mmCIF file of C-alpha atoms and ligand atoms in Angstrom:
data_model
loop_
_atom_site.group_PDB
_atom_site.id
_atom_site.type_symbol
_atom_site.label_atom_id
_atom_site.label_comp_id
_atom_site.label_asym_id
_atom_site.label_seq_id
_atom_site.Cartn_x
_atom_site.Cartn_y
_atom_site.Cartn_z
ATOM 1 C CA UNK B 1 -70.396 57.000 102.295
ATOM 2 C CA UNK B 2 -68.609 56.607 98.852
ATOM 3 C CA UNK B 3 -67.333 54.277 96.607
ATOM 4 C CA UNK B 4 -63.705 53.534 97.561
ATOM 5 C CA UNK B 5 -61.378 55.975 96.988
ATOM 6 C CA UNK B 6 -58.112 56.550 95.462
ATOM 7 C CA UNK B 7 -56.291 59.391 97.445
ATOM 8 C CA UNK B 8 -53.237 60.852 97.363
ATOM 9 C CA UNK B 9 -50.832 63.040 99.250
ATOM 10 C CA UNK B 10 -48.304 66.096 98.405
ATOM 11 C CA UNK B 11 -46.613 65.595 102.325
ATOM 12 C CA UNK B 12 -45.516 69.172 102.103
ATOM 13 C CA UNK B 13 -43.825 70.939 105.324
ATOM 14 C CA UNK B 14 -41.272 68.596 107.441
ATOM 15 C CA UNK B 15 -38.948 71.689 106.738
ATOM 16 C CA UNK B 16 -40.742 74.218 108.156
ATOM 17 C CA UNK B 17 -42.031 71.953 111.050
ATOM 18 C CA UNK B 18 -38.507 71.233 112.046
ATOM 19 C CA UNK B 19 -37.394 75.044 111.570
ATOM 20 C CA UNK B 20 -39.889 75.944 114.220
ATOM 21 C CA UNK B 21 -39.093 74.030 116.619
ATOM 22 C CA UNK B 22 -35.026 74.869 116.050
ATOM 23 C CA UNK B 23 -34.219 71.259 114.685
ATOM 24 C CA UNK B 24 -32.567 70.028 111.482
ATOM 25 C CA UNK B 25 -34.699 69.964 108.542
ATOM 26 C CA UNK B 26 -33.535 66.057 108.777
ATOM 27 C CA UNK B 27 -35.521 65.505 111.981
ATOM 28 C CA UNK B 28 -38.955 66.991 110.286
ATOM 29 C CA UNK B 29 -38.311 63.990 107.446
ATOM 30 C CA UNK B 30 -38.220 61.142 110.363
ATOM 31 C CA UNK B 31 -41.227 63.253 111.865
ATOM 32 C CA UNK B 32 -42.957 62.930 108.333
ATOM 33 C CA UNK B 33 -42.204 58.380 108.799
ATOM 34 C CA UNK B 34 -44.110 58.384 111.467
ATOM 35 C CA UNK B 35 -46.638 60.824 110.057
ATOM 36 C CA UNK B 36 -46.675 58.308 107.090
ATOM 37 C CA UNK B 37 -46.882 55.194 109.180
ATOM 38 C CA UNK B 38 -50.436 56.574 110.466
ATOM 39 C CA UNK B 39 -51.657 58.031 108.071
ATOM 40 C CA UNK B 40 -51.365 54.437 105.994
ATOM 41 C CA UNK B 41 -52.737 52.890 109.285
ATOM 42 C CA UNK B 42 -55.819 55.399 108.912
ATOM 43 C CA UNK B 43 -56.438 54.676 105.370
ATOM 44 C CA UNK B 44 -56.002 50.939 105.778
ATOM 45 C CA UNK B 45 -59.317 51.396 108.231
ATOM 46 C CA UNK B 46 -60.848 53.808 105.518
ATOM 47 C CA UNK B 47 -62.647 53.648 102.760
ATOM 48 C CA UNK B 48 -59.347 53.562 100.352
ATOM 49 C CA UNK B 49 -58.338 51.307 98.203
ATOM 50 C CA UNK B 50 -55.180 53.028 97.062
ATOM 51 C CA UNK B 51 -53.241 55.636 98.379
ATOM 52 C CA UNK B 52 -50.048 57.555 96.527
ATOM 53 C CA UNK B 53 -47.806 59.790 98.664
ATOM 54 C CA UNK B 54 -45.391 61.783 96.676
ATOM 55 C CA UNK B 55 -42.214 60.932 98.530
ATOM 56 C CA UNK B 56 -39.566 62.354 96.835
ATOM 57 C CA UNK B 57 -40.366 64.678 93.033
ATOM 58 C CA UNK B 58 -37.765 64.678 90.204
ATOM 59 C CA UNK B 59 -37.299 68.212 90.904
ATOM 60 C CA UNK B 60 -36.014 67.252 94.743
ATOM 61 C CA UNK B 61 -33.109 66.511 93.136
ATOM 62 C CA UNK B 62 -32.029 70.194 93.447
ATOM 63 C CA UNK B 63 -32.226 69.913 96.644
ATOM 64 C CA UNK B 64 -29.029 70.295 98.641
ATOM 65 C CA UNK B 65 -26.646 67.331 97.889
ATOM 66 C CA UNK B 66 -26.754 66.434 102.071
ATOM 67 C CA UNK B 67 -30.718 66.679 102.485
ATOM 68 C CA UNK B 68 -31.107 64.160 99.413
ATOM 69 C CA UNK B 69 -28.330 61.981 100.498
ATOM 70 C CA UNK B 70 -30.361 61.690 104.075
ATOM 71 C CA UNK B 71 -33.629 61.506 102.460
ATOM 72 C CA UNK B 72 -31.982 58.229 100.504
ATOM 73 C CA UNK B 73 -30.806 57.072 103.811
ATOM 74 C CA UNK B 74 -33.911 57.577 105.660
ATOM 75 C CA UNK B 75 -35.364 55.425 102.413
ATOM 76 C CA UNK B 76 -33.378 52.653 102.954
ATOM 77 C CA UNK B 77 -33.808 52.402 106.602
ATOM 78 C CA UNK B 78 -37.127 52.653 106.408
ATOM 79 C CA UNK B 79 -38.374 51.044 103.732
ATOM 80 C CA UNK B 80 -38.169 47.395 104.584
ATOM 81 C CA UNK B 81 -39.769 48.617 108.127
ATOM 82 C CA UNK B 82 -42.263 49.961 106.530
ATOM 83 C CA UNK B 83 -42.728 46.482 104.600
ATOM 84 C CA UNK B 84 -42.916 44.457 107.331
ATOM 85 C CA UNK B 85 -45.808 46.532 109.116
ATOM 86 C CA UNK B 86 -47.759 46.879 105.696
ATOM 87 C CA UNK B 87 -46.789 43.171 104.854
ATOM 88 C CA UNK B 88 -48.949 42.413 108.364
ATOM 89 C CA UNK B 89 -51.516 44.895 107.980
ATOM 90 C CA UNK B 90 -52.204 43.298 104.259
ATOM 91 C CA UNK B 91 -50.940 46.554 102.825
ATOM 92 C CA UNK B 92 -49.406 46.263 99.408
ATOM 93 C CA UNK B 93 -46.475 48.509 98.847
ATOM 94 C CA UNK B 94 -44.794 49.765 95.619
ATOM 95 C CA UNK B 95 -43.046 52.581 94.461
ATOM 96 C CA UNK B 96 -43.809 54.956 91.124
ATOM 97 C CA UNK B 97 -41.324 57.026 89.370
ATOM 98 C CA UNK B 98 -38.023 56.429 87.664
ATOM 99 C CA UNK B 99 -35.428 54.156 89.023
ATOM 100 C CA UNK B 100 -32.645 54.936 86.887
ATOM 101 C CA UNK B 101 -31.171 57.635 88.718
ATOM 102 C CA UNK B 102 -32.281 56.431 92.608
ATOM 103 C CA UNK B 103 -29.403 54.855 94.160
ATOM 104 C CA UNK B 104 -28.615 50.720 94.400
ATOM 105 C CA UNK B 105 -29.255 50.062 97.940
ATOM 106 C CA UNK B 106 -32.442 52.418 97.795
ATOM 107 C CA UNK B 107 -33.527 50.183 94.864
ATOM 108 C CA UNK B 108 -33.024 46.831 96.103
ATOM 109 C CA UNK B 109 -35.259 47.884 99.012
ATOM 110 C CA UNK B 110 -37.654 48.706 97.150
ATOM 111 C CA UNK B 111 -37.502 45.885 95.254
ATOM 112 C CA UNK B 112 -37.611 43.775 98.159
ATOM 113 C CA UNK B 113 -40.612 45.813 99.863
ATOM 114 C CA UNK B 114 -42.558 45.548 96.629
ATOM 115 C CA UNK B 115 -42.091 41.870 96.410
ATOM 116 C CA UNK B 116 -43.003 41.103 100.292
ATOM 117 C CA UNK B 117 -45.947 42.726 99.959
ATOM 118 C CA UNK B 118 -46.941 41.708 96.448
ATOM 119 C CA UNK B 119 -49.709 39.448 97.395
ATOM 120 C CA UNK B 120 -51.350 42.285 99.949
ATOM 121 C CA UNK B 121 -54.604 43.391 98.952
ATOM 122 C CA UNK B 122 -56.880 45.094 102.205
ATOM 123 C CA UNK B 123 -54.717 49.027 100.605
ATOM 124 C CA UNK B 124 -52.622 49.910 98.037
ATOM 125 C CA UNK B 125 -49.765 52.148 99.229
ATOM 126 C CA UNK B 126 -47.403 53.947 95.903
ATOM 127 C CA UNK B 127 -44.656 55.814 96.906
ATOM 128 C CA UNK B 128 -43.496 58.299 94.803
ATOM 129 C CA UNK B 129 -40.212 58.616 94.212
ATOM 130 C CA UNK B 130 -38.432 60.558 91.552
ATOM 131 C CA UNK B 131 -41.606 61.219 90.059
ATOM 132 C CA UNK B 132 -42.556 63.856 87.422
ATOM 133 C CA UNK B 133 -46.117 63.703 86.040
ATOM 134 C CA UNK B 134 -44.822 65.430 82.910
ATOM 135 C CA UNK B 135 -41.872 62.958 82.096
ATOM 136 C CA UNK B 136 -44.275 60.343 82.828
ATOM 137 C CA UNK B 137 -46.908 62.015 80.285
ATOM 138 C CA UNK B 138 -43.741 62.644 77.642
ATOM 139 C CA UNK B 139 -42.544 58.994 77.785
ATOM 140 C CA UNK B 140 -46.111 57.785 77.496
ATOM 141 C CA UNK B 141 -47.101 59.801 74.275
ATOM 142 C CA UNK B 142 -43.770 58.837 72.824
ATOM 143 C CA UNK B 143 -44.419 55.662 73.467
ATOM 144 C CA UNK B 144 -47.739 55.517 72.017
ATOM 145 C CA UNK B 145 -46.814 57.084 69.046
ATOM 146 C CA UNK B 146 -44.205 54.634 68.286
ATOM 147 C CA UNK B 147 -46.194 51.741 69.249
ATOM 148 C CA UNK B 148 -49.725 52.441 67.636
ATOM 149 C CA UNK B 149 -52.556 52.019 69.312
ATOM 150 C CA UNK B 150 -51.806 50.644 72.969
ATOM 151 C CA UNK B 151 -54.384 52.352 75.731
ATOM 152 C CA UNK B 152 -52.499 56.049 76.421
ATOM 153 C CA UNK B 153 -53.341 55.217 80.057
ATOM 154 C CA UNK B 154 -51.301 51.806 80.383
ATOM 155 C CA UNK B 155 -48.882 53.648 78.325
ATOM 156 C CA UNK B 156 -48.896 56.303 81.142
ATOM 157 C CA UNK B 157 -48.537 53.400 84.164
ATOM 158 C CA UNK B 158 -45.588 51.767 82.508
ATOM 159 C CA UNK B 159 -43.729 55.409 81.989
ATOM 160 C CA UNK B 160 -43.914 55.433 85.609
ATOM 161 C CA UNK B 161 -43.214 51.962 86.718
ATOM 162 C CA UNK B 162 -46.443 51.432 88.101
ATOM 163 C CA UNK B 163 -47.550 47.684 87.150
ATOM 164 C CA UNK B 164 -50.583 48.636 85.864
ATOM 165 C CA UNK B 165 -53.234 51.472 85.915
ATOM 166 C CA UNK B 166 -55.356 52.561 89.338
ATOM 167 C CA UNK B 167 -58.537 54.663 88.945
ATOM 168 C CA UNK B 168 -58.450 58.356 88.617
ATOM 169 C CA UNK B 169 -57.410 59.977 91.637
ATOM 170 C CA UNK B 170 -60.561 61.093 94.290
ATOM 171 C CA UNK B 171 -59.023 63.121 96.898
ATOM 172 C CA UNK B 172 -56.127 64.964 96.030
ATOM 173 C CA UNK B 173 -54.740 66.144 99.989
ATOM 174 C CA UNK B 174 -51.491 68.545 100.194
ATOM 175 C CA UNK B 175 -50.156 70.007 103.619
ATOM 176 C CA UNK B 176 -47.688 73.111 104.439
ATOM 177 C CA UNK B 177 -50.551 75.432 103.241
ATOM 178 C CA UNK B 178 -48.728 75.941 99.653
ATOM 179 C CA UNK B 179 -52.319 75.210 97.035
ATOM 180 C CA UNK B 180 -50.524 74.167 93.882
ATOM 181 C CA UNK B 181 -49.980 70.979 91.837
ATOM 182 C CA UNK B 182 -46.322 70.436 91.751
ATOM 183 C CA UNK B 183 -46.085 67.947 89.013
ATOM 184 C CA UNK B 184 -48.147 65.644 90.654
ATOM 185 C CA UNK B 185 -50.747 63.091 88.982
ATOM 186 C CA UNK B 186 -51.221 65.671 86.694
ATOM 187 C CA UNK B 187 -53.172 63.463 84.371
ATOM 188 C CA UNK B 188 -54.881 61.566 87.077
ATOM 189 C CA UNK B 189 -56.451 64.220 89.033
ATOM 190 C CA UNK B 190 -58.535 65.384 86.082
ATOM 191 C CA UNK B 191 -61.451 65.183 88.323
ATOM 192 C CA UNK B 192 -59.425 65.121 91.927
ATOM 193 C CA UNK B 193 -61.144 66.957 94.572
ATOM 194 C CA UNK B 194 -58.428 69.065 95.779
ATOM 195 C CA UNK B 195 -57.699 69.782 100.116
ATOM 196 C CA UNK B 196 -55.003 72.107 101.097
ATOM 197 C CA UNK B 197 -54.350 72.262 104.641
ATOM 198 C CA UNK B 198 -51.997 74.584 106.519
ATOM 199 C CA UNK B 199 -51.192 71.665 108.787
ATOM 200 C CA UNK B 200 -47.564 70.788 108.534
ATOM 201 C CA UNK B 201 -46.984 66.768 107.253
ATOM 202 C CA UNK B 202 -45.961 65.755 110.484
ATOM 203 C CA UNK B 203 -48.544 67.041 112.284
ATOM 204 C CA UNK B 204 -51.540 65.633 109.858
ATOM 205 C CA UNK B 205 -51.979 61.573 110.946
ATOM 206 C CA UNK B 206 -54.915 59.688 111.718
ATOM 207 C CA UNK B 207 -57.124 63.282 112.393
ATOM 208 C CA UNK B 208 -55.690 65.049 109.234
ATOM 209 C CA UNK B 209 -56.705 62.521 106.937
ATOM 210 C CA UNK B 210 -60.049 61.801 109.146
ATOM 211 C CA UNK B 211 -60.359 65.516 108.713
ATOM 212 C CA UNK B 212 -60.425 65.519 104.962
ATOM 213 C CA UNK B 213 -62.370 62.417 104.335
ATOM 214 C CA UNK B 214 -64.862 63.822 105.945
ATOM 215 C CA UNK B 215 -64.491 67.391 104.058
ATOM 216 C CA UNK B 216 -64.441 65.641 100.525
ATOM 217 C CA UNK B 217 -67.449 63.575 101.809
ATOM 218 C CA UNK B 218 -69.381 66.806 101.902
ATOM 219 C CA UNK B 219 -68.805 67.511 98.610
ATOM 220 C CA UNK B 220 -70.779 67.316 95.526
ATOM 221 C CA UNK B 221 -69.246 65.568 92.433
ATOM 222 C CA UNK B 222 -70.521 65.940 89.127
ATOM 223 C CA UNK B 223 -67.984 65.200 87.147
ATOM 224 C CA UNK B 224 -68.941 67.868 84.329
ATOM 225 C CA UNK B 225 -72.579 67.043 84.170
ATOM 226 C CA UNK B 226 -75.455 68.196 86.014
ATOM 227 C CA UNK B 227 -76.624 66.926 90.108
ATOM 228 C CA UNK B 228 -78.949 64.422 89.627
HETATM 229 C C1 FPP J 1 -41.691 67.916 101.905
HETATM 230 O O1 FPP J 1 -41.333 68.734 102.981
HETATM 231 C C2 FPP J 1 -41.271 66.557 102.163
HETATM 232 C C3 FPP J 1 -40.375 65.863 101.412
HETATM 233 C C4 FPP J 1 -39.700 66.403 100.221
HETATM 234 C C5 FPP J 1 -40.001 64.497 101.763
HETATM 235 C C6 FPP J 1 -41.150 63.632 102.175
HETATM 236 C C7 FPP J 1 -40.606 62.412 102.713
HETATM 237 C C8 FPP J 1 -41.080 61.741 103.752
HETATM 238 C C9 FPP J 1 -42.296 62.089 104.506
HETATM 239 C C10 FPP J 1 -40.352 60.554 104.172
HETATM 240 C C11 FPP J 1 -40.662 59.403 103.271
HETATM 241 C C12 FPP J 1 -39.849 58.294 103.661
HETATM 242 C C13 FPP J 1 -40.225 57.000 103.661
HETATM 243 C C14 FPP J 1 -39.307 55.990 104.165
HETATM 244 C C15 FPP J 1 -41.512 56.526 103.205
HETATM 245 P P1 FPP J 1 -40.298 69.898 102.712
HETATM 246 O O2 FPP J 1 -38.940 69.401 103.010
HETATM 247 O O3 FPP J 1 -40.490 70.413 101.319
HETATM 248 O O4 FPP J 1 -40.770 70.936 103.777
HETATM 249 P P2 FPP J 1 -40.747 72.518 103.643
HETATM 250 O O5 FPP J 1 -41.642 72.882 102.490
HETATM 251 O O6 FPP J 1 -41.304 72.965 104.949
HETATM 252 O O7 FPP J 1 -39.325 72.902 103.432
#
């Protein structure tokens, strides 16, 4: 068994999981809650001590104007649900990316999600939401270079609203069977092992992620060096 593990998630296919089965693309998003909701379950019994699911990329935003306004929607319904199960489940939930350009009511939930939950410590659930590893990265070296010194990696947390820094990603998982990056912990999955699965996000739950713990557990890391 490892250490414990920071893994996180590119939930990629509540589209095409709709399309086949002839619904709105809207119904594969509230497939993809409950998909979330067990998948955090599952981790919270795992050996994870913080998960990040990209929720939402800066680059969504050219997304149809109606799909975005019902993924906000779908946010603010179900975020302070969402608190109150992690809030019992000792989950701790916050949210990473920019919040200058999510909408008010989406951002007073979070706010209130992130504070109900702030004293939570069994997981570590980050939701990303307008996120962009390389505005994150931009703001962070501009930062640094007009502050001196101050750790690039703190500098890097703060770009992204995250309250401080969480180890290097472990397990890097994405679903919908596309095997690319898409701006996500780009910095942070230096050493990420990466899992692609074909499996649609609201088909992967408790057995997806079981799935590709137990995948990653097979593998070697070395991290550069040589196996010991
Ligand atoms: C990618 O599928 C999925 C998204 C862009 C949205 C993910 C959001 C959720 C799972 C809901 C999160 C909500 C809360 C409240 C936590 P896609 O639309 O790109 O699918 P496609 O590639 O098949 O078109």
């Amino acid at each position: 068994m490892n250490n414990s593990l920071h893994v996180a998630i590119i939930m990629d296919g509540n589209g095409r999981w709709a399309k086949a089965r002839g619904l709105p693309r809207t119904s594969g998003h509230h497939a993809g809650v409950r998909a979330l909701r067990d998948t955090v379950e599952k981790a919270a019994q795992s050996n994870i001590h913080t998960l990040t699911l990209y929720a939402f990329s800066s680059d969504n935003w050219r997304r149809p104007k109606a799909e975005v306004t019902a993924l906000m929607q779908l946010l603010c319904t179900q975020l302070p649900l969402e608190a109150a199960r992690c809030e019992k489940q000792q989950i701790r939930l916050s949210v990473i990316g920019r919040r200058d350009r999510l909408p008010n009511p989406v951002l007073q939930e979070i706010r209130k999600a992130e504070a109900r939950t702030r004293h939570s410590n069994k997981l570590h659930v980050r939701l990303a939401l307008d996120y962009s590893a390389r505005d994150a990265l931009e703001r962070a070296a501009i930062h640094v270079g007009q502050n001196g010194n101050g750790g690039f990696v703190h500098a890097l947390a703060q770009a992204y609203n995250a309250s401080a820094p969480v180890p290097d990603v472990d397990l890097l998982i994405r679903t919908g069977g596309e095997q690319r990056l898409s701006d996500f912990l780009l910095w942070e999955c230096a050493y990420a092992e990466l899992y692609f699965t074909p499996c649609y996000w609201p088909d992967f739950g408790k057995e997806g992620l079981a799935e590709a713990l137990a995948v990653f557990d097979a593998r070697q890391r070395r991290f550069g060096g040589v196996p010991a």
